[in-house]
Structure formats: structure tokens, C-alpha cells
Short mmCIF file of C-alpha atoms and ligand atoms in Angstrom, two decimals:
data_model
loop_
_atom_site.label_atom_id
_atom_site.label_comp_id
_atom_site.label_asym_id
_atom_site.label_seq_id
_atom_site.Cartn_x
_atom_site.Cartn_y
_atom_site.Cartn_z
CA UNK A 1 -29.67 28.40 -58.32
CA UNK A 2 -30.38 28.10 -54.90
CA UNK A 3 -34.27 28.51 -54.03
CA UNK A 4 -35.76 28.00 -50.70
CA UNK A 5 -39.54 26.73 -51.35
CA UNK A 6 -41.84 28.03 -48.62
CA UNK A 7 -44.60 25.87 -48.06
CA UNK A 8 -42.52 23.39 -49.66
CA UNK A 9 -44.59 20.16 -47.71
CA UNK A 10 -48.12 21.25 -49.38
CA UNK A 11 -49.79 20.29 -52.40
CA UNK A 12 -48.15 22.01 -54.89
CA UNK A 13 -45.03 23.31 -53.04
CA UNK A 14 -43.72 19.27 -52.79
CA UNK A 15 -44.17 18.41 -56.51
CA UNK A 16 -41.95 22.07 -57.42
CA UNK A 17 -39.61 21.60 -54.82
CA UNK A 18 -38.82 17.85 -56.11
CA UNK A 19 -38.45 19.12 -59.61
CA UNK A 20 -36.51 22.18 -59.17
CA UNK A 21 -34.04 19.39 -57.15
CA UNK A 22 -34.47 17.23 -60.18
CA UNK A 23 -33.27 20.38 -62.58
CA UNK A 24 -29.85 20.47 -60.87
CA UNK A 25 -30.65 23.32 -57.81
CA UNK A 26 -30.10 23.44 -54.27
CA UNK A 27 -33.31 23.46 -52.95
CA UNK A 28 -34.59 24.13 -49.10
CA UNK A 29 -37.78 23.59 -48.24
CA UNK A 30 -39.34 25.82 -45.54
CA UNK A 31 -42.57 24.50 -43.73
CA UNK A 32 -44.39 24.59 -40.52
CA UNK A 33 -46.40 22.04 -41.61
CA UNK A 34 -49.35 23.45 -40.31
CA UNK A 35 -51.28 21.51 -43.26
CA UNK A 36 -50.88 18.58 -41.95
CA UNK A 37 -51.81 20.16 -38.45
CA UNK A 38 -55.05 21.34 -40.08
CA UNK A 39 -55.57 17.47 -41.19
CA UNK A 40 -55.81 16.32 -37.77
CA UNK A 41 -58.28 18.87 -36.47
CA UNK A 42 -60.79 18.85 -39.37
CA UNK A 43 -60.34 14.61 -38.90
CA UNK A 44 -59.22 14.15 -42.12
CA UNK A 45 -56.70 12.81 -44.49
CA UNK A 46 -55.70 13.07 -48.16
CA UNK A 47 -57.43 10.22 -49.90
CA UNK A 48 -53.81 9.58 -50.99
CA UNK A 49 -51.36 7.99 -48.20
CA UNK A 50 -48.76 10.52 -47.74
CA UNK A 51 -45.39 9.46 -45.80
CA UNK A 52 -43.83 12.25 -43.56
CA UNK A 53 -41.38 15.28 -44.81
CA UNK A 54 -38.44 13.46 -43.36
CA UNK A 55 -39.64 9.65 -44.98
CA UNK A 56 -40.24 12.12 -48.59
CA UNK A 57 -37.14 13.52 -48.10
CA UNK A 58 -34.86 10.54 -47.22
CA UNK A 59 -36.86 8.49 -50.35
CA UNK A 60 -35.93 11.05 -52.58
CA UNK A 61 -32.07 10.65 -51.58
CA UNK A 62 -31.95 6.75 -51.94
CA UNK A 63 -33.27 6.83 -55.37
CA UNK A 64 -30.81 9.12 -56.15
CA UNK A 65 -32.47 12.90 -56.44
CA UNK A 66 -30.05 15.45 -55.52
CA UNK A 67 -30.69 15.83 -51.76
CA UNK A 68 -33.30 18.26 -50.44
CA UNK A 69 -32.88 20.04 -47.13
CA UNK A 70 -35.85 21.00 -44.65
CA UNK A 71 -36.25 23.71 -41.92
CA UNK A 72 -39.12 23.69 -39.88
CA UNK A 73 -40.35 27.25 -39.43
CA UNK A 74 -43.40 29.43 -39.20
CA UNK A 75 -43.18 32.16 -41.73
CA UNK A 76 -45.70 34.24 -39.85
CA UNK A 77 -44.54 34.12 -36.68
CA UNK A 78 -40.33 33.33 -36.59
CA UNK A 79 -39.15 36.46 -38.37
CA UNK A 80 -35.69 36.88 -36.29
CA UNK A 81 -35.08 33.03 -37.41
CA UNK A 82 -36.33 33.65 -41.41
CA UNK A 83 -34.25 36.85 -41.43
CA UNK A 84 -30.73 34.60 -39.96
CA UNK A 85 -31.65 32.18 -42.87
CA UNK A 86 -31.49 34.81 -45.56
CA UNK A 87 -28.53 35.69 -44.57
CA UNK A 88 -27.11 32.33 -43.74
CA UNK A 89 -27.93 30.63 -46.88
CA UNK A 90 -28.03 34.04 -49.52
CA UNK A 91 -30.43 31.92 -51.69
CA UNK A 92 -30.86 33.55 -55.30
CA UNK A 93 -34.50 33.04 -55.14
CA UNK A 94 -37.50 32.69 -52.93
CA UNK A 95 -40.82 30.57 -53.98
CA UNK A 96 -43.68 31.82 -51.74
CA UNK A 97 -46.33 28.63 -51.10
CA UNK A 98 -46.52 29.45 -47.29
CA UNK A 99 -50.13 30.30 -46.90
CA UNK A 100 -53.61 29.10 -45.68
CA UNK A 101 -55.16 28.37 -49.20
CA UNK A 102 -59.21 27.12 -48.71
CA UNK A 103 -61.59 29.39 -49.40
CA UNK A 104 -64.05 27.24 -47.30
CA UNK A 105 -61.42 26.65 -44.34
CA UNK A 106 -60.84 30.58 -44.51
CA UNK A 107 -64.97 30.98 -44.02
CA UNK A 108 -65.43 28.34 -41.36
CA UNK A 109 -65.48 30.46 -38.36
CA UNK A 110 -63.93 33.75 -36.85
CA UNK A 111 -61.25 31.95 -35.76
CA UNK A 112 -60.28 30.80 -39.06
CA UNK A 113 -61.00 34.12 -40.85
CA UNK A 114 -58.72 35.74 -38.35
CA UNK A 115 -56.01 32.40 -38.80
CA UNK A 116 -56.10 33.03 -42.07
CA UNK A 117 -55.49 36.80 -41.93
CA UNK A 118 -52.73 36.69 -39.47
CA UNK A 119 -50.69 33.62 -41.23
CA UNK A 120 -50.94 34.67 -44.77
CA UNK A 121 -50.56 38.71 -44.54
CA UNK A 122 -47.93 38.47 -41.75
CA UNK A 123 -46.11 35.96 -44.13
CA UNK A 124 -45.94 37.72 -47.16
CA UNK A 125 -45.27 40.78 -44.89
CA UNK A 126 -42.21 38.94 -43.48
CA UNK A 127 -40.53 37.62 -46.60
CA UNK A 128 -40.49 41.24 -47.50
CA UNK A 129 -39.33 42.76 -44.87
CA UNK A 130 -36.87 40.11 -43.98
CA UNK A 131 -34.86 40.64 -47.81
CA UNK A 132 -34.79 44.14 -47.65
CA UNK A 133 -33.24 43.67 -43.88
CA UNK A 134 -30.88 41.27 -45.26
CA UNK A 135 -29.77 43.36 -47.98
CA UNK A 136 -29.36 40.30 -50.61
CA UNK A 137 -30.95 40.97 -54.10
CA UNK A 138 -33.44 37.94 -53.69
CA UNK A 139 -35.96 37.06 -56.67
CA UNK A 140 -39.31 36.48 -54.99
CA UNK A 141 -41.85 33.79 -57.18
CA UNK A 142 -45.14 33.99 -54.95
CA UNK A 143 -48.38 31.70 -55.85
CA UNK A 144 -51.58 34.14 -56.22
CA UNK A 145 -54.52 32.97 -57.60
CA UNK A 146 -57.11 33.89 -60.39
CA UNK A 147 -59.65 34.71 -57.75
CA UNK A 148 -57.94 37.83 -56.77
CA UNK A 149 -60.36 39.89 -59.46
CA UNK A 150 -63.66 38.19 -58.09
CA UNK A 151 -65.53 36.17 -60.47
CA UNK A 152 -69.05 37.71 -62.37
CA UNK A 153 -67.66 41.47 -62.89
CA UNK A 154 -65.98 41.77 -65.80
CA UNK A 155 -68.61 41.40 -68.41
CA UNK A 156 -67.00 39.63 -71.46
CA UNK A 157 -64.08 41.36 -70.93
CA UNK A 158 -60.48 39.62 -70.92
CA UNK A 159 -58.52 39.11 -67.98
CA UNK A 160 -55.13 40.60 -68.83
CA UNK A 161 -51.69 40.17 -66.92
CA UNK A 162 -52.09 42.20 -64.36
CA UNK A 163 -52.15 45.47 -65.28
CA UNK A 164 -54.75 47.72 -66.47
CA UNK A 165 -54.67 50.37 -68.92
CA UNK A 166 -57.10 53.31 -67.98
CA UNK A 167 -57.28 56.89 -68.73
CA UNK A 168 -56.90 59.43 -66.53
CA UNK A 169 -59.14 62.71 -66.53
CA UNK A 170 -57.24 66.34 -65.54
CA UNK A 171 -58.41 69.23 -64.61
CA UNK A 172 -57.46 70.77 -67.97
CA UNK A 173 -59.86 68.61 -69.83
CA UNK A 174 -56.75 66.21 -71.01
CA UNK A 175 -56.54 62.78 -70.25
CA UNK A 176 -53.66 60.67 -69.77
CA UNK A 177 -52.95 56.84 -69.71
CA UNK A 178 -51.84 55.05 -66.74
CA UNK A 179 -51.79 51.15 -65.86
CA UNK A 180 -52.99 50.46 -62.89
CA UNK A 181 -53.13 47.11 -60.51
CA UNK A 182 -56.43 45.47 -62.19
CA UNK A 183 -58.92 46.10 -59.75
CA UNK A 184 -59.27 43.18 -57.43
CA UNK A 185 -62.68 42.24 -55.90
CA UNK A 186 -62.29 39.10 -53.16
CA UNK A 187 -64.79 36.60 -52.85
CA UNK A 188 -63.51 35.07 -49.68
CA UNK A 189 -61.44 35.83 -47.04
CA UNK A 190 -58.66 33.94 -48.40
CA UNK A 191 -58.94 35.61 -51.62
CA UNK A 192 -59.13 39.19 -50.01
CA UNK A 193 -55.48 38.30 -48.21
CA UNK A 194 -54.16 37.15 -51.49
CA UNK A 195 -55.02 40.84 -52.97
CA UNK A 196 -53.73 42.17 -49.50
CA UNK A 197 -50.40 40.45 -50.59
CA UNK A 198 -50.68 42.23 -54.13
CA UNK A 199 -50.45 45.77 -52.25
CA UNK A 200 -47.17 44.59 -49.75
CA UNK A 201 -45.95 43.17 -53.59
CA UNK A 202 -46.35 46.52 -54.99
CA UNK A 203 -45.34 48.52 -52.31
CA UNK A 204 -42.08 47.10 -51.87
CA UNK A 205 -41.43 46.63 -55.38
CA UNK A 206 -41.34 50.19 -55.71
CA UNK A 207 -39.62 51.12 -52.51
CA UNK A 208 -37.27 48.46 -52.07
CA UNK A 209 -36.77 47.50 -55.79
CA UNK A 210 -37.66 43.71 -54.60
CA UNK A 211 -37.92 41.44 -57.72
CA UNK A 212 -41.50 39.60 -57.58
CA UNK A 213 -43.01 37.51 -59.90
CA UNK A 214 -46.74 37.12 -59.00
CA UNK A 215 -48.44 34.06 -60.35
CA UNK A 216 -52.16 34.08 -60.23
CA UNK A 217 -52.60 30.65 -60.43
CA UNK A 218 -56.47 28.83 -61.59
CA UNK A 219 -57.31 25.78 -60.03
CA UNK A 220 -54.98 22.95 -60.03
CA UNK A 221 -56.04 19.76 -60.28
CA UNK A 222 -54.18 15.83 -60.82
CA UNK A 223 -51.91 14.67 -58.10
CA UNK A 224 -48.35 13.22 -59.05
CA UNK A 225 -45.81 14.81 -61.46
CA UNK A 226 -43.30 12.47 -63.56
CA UNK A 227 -40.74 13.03 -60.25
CA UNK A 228 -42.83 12.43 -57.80
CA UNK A 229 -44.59 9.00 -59.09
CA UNK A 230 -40.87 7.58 -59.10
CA UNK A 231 -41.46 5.88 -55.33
CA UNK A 232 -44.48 5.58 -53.56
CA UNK A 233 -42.99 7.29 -51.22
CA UNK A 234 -42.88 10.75 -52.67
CA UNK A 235 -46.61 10.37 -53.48
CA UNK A 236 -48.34 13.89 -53.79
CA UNK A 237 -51.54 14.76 -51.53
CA UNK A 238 -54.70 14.41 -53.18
CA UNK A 239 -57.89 16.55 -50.96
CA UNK A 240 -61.16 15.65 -51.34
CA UNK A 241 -63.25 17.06 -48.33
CA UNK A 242 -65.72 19.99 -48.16
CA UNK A 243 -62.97 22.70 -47.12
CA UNK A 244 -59.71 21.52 -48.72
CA UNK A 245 -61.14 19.48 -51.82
CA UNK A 246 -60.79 21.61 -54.93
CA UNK A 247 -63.45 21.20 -57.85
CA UNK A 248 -62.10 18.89 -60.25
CA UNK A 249 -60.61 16.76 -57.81
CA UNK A 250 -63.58 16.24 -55.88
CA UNK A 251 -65.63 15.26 -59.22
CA UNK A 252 -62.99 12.77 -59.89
CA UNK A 253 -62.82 11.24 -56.27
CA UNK A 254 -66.79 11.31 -56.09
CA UNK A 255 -66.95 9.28 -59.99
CA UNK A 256 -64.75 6.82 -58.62
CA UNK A 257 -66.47 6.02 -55.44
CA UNK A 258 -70.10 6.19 -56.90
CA UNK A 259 -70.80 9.34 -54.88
CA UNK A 260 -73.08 11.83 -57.06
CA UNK A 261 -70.96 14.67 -58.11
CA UNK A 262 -71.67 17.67 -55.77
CA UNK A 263 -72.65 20.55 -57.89
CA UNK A 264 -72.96 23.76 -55.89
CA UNK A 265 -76.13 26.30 -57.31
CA UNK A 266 -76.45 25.92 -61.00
CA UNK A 267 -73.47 25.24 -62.08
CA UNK A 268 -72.82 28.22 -63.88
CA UNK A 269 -69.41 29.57 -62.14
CA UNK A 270 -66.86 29.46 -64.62
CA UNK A 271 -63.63 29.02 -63.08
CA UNK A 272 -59.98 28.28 -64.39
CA UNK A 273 -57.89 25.27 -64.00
CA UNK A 274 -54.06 24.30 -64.43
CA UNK A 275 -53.08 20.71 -64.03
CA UNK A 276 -50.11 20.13 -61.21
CA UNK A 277 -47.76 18.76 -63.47
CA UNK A 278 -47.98 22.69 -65.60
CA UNK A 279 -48.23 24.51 -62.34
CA UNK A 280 -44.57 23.10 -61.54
CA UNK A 281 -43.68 24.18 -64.92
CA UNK A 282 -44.59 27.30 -65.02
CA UNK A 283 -43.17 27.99 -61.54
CA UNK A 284 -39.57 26.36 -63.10
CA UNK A 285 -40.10 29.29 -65.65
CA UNK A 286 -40.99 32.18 -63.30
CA UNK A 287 -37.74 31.36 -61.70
CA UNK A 288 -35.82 31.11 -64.90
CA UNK A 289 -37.16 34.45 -66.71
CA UNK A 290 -36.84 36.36 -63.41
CA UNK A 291 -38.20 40.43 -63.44
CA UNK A 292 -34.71 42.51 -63.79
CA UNK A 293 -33.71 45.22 -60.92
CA UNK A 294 -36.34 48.05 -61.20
CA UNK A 295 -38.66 46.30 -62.82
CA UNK A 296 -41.93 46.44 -62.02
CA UNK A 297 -43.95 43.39 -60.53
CA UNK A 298 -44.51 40.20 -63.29
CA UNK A 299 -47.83 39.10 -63.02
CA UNK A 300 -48.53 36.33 -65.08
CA UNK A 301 -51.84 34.44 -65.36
CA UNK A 302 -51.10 30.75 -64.48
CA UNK A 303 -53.96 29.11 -66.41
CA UNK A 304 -54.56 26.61 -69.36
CA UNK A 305 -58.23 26.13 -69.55
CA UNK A 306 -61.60 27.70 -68.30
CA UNK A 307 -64.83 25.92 -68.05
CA UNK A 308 -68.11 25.88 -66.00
CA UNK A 309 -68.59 24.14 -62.79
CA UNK A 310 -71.94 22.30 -64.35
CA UNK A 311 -69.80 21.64 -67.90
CA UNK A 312 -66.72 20.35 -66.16
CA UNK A 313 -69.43 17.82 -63.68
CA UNK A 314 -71.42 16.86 -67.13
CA UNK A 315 -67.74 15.68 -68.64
CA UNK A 316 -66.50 13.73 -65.50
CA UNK A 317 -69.85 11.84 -65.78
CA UNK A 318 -69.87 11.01 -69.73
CA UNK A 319 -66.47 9.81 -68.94
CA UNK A 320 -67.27 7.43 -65.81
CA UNK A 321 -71.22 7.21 -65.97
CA UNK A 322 -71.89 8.97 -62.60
CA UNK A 323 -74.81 11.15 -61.70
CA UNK A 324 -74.79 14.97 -60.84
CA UNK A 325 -76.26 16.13 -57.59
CA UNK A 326 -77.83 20.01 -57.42
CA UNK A 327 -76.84 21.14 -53.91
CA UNK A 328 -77.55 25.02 -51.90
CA UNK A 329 -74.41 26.90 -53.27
CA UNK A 330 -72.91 27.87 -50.06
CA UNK A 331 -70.63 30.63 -51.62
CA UNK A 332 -72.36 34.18 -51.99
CA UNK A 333 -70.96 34.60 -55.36
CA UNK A 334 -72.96 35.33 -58.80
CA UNK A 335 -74.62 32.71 -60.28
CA UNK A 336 -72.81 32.47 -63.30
CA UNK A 337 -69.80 34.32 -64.89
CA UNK A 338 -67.78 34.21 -67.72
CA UNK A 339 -64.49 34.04 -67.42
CA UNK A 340 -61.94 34.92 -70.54
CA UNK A 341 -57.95 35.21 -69.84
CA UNK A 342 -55.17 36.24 -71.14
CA UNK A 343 -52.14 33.83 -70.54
CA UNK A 344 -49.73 34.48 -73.77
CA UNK A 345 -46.74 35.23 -70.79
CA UNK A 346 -46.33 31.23 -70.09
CA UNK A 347 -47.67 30.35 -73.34
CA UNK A 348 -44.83 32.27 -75.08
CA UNK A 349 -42.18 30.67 -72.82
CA UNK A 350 -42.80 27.50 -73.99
CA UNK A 351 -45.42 26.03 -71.86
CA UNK A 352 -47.32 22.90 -73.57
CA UNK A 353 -50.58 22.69 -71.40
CA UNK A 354 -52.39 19.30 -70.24
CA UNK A 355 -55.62 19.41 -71.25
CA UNK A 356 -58.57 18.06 -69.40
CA UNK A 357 -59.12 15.24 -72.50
CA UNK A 358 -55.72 14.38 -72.31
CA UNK A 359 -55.68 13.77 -68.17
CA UNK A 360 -59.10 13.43 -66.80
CA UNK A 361 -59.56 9.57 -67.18
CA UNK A 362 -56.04 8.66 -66.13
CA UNK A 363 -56.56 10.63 -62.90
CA UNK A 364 -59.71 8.97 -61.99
CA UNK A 365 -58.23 5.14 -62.63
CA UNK A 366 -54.54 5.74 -61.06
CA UNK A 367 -55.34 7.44 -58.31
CA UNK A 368 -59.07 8.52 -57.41
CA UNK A 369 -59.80 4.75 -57.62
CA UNK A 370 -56.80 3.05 -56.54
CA UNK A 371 -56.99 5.08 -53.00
CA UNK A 372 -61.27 5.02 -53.05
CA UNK A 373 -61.10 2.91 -49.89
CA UNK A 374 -59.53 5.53 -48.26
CA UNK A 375 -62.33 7.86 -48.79
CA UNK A 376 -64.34 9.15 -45.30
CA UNK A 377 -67.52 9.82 -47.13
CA UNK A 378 -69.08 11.69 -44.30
CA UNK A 379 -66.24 14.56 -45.04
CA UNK A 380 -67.45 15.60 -48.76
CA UNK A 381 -69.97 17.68 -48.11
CA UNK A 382 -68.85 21.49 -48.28
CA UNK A 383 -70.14 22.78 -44.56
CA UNK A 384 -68.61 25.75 -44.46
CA UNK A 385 -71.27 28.57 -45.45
CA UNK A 386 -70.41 32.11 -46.41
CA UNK A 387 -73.33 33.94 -44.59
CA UNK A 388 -75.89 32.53 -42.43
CA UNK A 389 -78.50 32.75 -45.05
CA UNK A 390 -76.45 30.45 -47.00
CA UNK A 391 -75.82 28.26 -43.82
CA UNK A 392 -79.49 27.86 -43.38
CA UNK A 393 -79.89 26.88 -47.43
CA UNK A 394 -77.19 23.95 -47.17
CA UNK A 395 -78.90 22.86 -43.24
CA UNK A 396 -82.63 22.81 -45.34
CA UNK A 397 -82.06 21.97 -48.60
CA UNK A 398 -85.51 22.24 -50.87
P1 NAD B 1 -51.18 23.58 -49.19
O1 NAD B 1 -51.98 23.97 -48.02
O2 NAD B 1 -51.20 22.16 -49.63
O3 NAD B 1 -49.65 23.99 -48.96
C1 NAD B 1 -49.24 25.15 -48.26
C2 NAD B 1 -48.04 24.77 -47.40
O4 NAD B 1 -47.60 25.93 -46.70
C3 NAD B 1 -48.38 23.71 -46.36
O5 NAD B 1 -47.42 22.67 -46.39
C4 NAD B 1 -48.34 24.48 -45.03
O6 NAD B 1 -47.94 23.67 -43.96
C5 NAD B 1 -47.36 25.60 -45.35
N1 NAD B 1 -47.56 26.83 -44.57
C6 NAD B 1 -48.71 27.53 -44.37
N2 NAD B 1 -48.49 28.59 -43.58
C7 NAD B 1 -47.17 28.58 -43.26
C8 NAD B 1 -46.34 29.41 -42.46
N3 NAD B 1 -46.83 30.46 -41.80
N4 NAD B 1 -45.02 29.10 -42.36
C9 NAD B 1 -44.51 28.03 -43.00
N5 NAD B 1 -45.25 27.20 -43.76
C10 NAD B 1 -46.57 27.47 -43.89
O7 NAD B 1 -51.61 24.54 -50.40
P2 NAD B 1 -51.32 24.41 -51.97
O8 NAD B 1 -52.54 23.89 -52.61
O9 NAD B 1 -50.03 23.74 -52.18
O10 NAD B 1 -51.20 25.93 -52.35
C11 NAD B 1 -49.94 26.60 -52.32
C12 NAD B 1 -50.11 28.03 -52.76
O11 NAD B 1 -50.68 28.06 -54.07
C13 NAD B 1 -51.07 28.81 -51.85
O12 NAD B 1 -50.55 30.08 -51.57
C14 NAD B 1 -52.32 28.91 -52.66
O13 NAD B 1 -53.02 30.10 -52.38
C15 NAD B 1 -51.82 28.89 -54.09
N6 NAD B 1 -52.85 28.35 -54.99
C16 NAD B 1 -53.25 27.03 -54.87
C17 NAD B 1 -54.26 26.56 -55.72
C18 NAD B 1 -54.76 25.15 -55.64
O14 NAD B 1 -55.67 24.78 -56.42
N7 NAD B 1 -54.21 24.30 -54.78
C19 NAD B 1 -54.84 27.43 -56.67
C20 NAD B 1 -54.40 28.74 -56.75
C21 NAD B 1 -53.41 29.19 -55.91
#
């Protein structure tokens, strides 16, 4: 096959793109690298060294990988130059990555709220409009996430795939049965563009017959796959700050540096995780079990394990002896939630998951440790603050 990768320099898009080059396909990655961009004005680094896309790309060539091509370009905002590519290169398949992904970042200010709208809507927007203009009969495997349905609404009740089954009232007293998109409910700006980009999804699938595989991807947490530990070189980032750092990460980081583990309100937000090397698996089988013409949009939970915040904090500590530290929750988002998901698509394709036992410890020695010197730690404590009330809570803590 050949797949561009969009977003193909971030966190998770680098790990896929180096094993779907590993697997035998031509792979182009497609970045702007506004990541890194975002790096250098927050002043801060992933507490892994990372080398540059060129220095990633030219290590993975002299130890042999097949070679990986890169095209700097901004999804967003270079449609005429996306479209020409399409058409250029005709690749079979498209993996969507491209997009501002921090909840915090996405609340930090209007400007980022409006960044965040305008980069990841106009994106997705583009890719879509850019097939249909080119006429090719592209596959489209976009990353979603699990926070597109909110978190504290659903009462007990599973998660499915998706879709919805509900029953329709007529006027006639009859009812029929439809399934619906399951109702999304955002709890950030970020998540309200990722359930903007289930609408363009839907929209074109039906007008334009685009095939899309949606992946609504939990947390991800470890840093290096099997491919990308083979040379220090192709080392995968690792965040750790308030806006980028995601949950499990950050617990890991903060055990290894003797920095109480930040726990956010009481703990009691249940969230779901993946670990990197099964997120790169499971996008490996999106592309291979690809929707047929006509067929509505895939939506497949991409999940292995959900747990509370306070749980997952209590575990990282009876594993490395650190302390937990109650902080103001600066998300306005229920206390706590259950969370209970279905995920038999991946499941039945053959996915093995890596469970927290199984990876936890090894994280925190080979990396969170190794790299602690690296660590600012005047950049892990989350700042940005949904709502001024919040903003005051985390400025006066009681
Ligand atoms: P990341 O920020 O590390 O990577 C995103 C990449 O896309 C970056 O390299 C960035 O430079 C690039 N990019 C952003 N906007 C672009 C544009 N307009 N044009 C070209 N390139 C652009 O993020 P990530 O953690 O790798 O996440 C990738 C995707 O997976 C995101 O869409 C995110 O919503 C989703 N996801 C991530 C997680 C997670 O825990 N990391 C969880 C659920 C879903």
C-alpha cells in the first residue's frame, strides 16, 4: 500500500509511520511540524531527546528500514498543494494525525481555542474535500478520541462502536428503529472539534461515498515501539508538562523524579487508556480491514483498559513508593464517571493488548528515569483552567 501519514512527526503519527515502513509500504509522512513549533513557545521539551524529522528519517535508512519520504505542509492552510499531492502520488490510503491534540493547550486562551478550531476543522475539512476533487477512491484512517461522548453521562451504560440504536416515534403511534451517530457531548474545545470532524466524516461519507475509518482512540501512554527503540535516533517523544503531558505519563515521569503525583479533584474521572505500541497496531489493522465502497463510516473504539484517575495514581505509587498530591481540578467536568466500552472490533481482529501490569514498571525505569534530568520541573503543573472559577481554585488552592 501506499499511505501518506499526516501528522506523521507527532507522538503517535512517528511510531505508525515507522511501522507501516517496517510492514513493507511506501509511506509519506506529511507534517508542518507545528508540534515542535508549539515546544518552543510554551518553553518546553519532551523529557525524551528527540533528533529532527530529517536526522529520524536518514537513521531509519542507514539501519536499513525501507526509506520514508517527508513533505512539509500545513494541512489547514495549503489545500491547492495537498490536492496536487493526491493526485501526484494516488496513495491507496490516508492516516489522519494532523491535528492540535491538548485539551489544556486547546483551553489556554482565545487564541488557542480559535488555533485549535481553525487547524483541526479546516484539516479534516481539507482531506475531504481535496479526495473527492481528486477523484481517487482513497481509504481515510483518522485518530478520534474516546472523549468525543463527554465523560459522566452515560450512567452505567456501555459505550458501543459508534452507533446508536434508538427508536423512532411517528405520528401513527408506530415506532421505528434507526442508528444514529452516538450522541457526542465535548468537554473541551479540542474534543468539541474532534465531534465537529465526526459530522464532515459523516457527511461526506454519504455524499461522496469516502471510505473512513474513525478511531476513537483512549489515552495512550509508553513511548517507544519495538521499531522505533532500534537507534536512539528514532526515539519517540515522551510529554510531561501541564498542557501536553497526558495522565499516565505524567504519573510515571513525576514517580521517577520524586515529584508527588498530581491528582486533579478526587480522582474519580475514569478515563481509558491504550499503550503506543497497540495504538500502532490497531491503526496497521484499520488500514488492513478497510470500510468497502458505500459503506458507512467504521468507528471502532481504540481502547484496552479503563481505570480511575485516583486508582491508576494509587498503582504508580505501590509500584515506585511515591506520594499522591490532591490538587483544584482545573477541568469543569463531573467529579466522577464510569466509564464501560465496547471494543470487540480490534479485539476480534486479533489485537493482544498491553496491560498496565505488564508495562508500567518498565516505562518508569527505561525511560521516565533514564531522561529524569531532563525534566523542567517548573512546567508540570496543569495552568491552563477551563473557566475562571476554576482559574481562581488552581491560583488559591485550600
Ligand atoms: P502530536 O501533537 O504529537 O502529533 C500531531 C502531529 O500533527 C504533529 O507532528 C503536528 O506537527 C502535526 N500537525 C498538526 N496540525 C497540522 C497541520 N495543520 N498540517 C500538518 N501537520 C499538522 O499528537 P499525537 O499525540 O500524536 O496525536 C495524534 C492524533 O491522535 C491527534 O489527532 C489526537 O487527537 C489523537 N489522539 C491522541 C491521543 C494521545 O493520548 N496522544 C489520544 C486520543 C487521540
Amino acid at each position: 500500500m501506499k499511505v501518506f501519514v499526516l501528522g506523521g512527526d507527532g507522538f503517535c503519527g512517528w511510531p505508525c509511520a515507522v511501522n507501516l515502513a517496517d510492514r513493507g509500504h511506501e509511506v509519506l509522512i506529511v507534517d508542518n511540524l507545528s508540534r515542535r513549533k508549539i515546544d518552543i513557545d510554551l518553553e518546553v521539551e519532551s523529557l525524551t531527546p528527540i533528533t529532527s524529522i530529517g536526522d529520524r528519517l536518514r537513521a531509519w535508512r542507514e539501519i536499513g528500514g525501507k526509506p520514508i519520504r517527508f513533505e512539509h505542509l500545513d494541512i489547514a492552510h495549503q489545500y491547492d498543494r495537498l490536492v496536487t499531492m493526491l493526485k501526484t502520488e494516488r496513495p491507496d490510503a490516508v492516516v489522519h494525525f494532523a491535528e492540535q491534540r491538548a485539551a489544556p493547550y486547546s483551553m489556554k486562551s482565545s487564541s488557542t481555542k480559535r488555533y485549535t478550531v481553525d487547524n483541526n476543522v479546516n484539516g479534516t475539512h481539507n482531506l475531504l474535500a481535496a479526495i473527492v476533487e481528486s477523484g481517487l477512491d482513497i481509504h481515510i484512517v483518522h485518530l478520534g478520541t474516546m472523549g468525543v461522548y463527554g465523560y459522566g453521562s452515560h450512567r452505567g451504560a456501555t459505550i458501543p462502536e459508534g452507533y446508536l440504536k434508538v427508536e423512532v416515534p411517528q405520528p401513527d403511534g408506530s415506532r421505528f428503529e434507526e442508528e444514529i451517530l452516538h450522541p457526542a457531548s465535548p468537554g473541551s474545545v479540542y474534543h468539541m472539534t474532534k465531534t465537529l470532524d465526526q459530522l464532515l466524516f459523516l457527511y461526506y461519507n454519504k455524499n461522496d461515498q469516502i471510505r473512513i475509518t474513525d478511531l476513537h482512540q483512549g489515552i495512550v501512554w509508553g513511548t517507544n515501539t519495538e521499531a522505533t527503540a532500534r537507534d536512539p535516533r528514532l526515539t519517540n517523544r515522551f510529554d510531561y508538562d501541564g498542557d501536553y503531558g497526558t495522565v499516565l505519563n505524567r504519573f510515571l515521569m513525576q514517580a521517577a523524579i520524586g515529584y508527588p503525583l498530581t491528582v486533579h479533584g478526587t480522582g474519580g474521572q475514569t478515563r481509558a487508556f491504550i499503550h503506543i505500541c497497540d495504538s500502532v497496531k490497531c491503526v496497521q489493522l484499520a488500514l488492513e480491514n478497510p470500510p468497502a465502497k458505500g459503506e458507512r463510516v467504521k468507528i471502532f473504539n481504540q481502547m484496552t483498559e479503563s481505570h480511575q484517575v485516583g486508582e491508576l495514581a494509587k498503582k504508580v505509587a505501590a509500584l515506585t513508593g511515591a506520594e499522591l498530591n490532591h490538587l483544584p481540578n482545573p477541568r469543569n467536568e463531573a467529579v466522577e464517571n464510569d466509564l464501560i466500552v465496547d471494543n470487540r472490533c480490534f479485539i476480534e481482529l486479533g489485537l493482544k493488548p498491553t496491560t498496565l501490569d505488564d508495562g508500567l514498571l518498565a516505562e518508569v525505569v527505561d525511560v521516565a528515569k533514564r531522561w529524569a534530568d531532563r525534566c523542567d520541573r517548573s512546567r508540570i503543573p496543569c495552568v491552563s483552567a477551563w473557566t475562571s472559577t476554576q482559574a481562581e481554585a488552581i491560583k488559591h488552592p485550600s
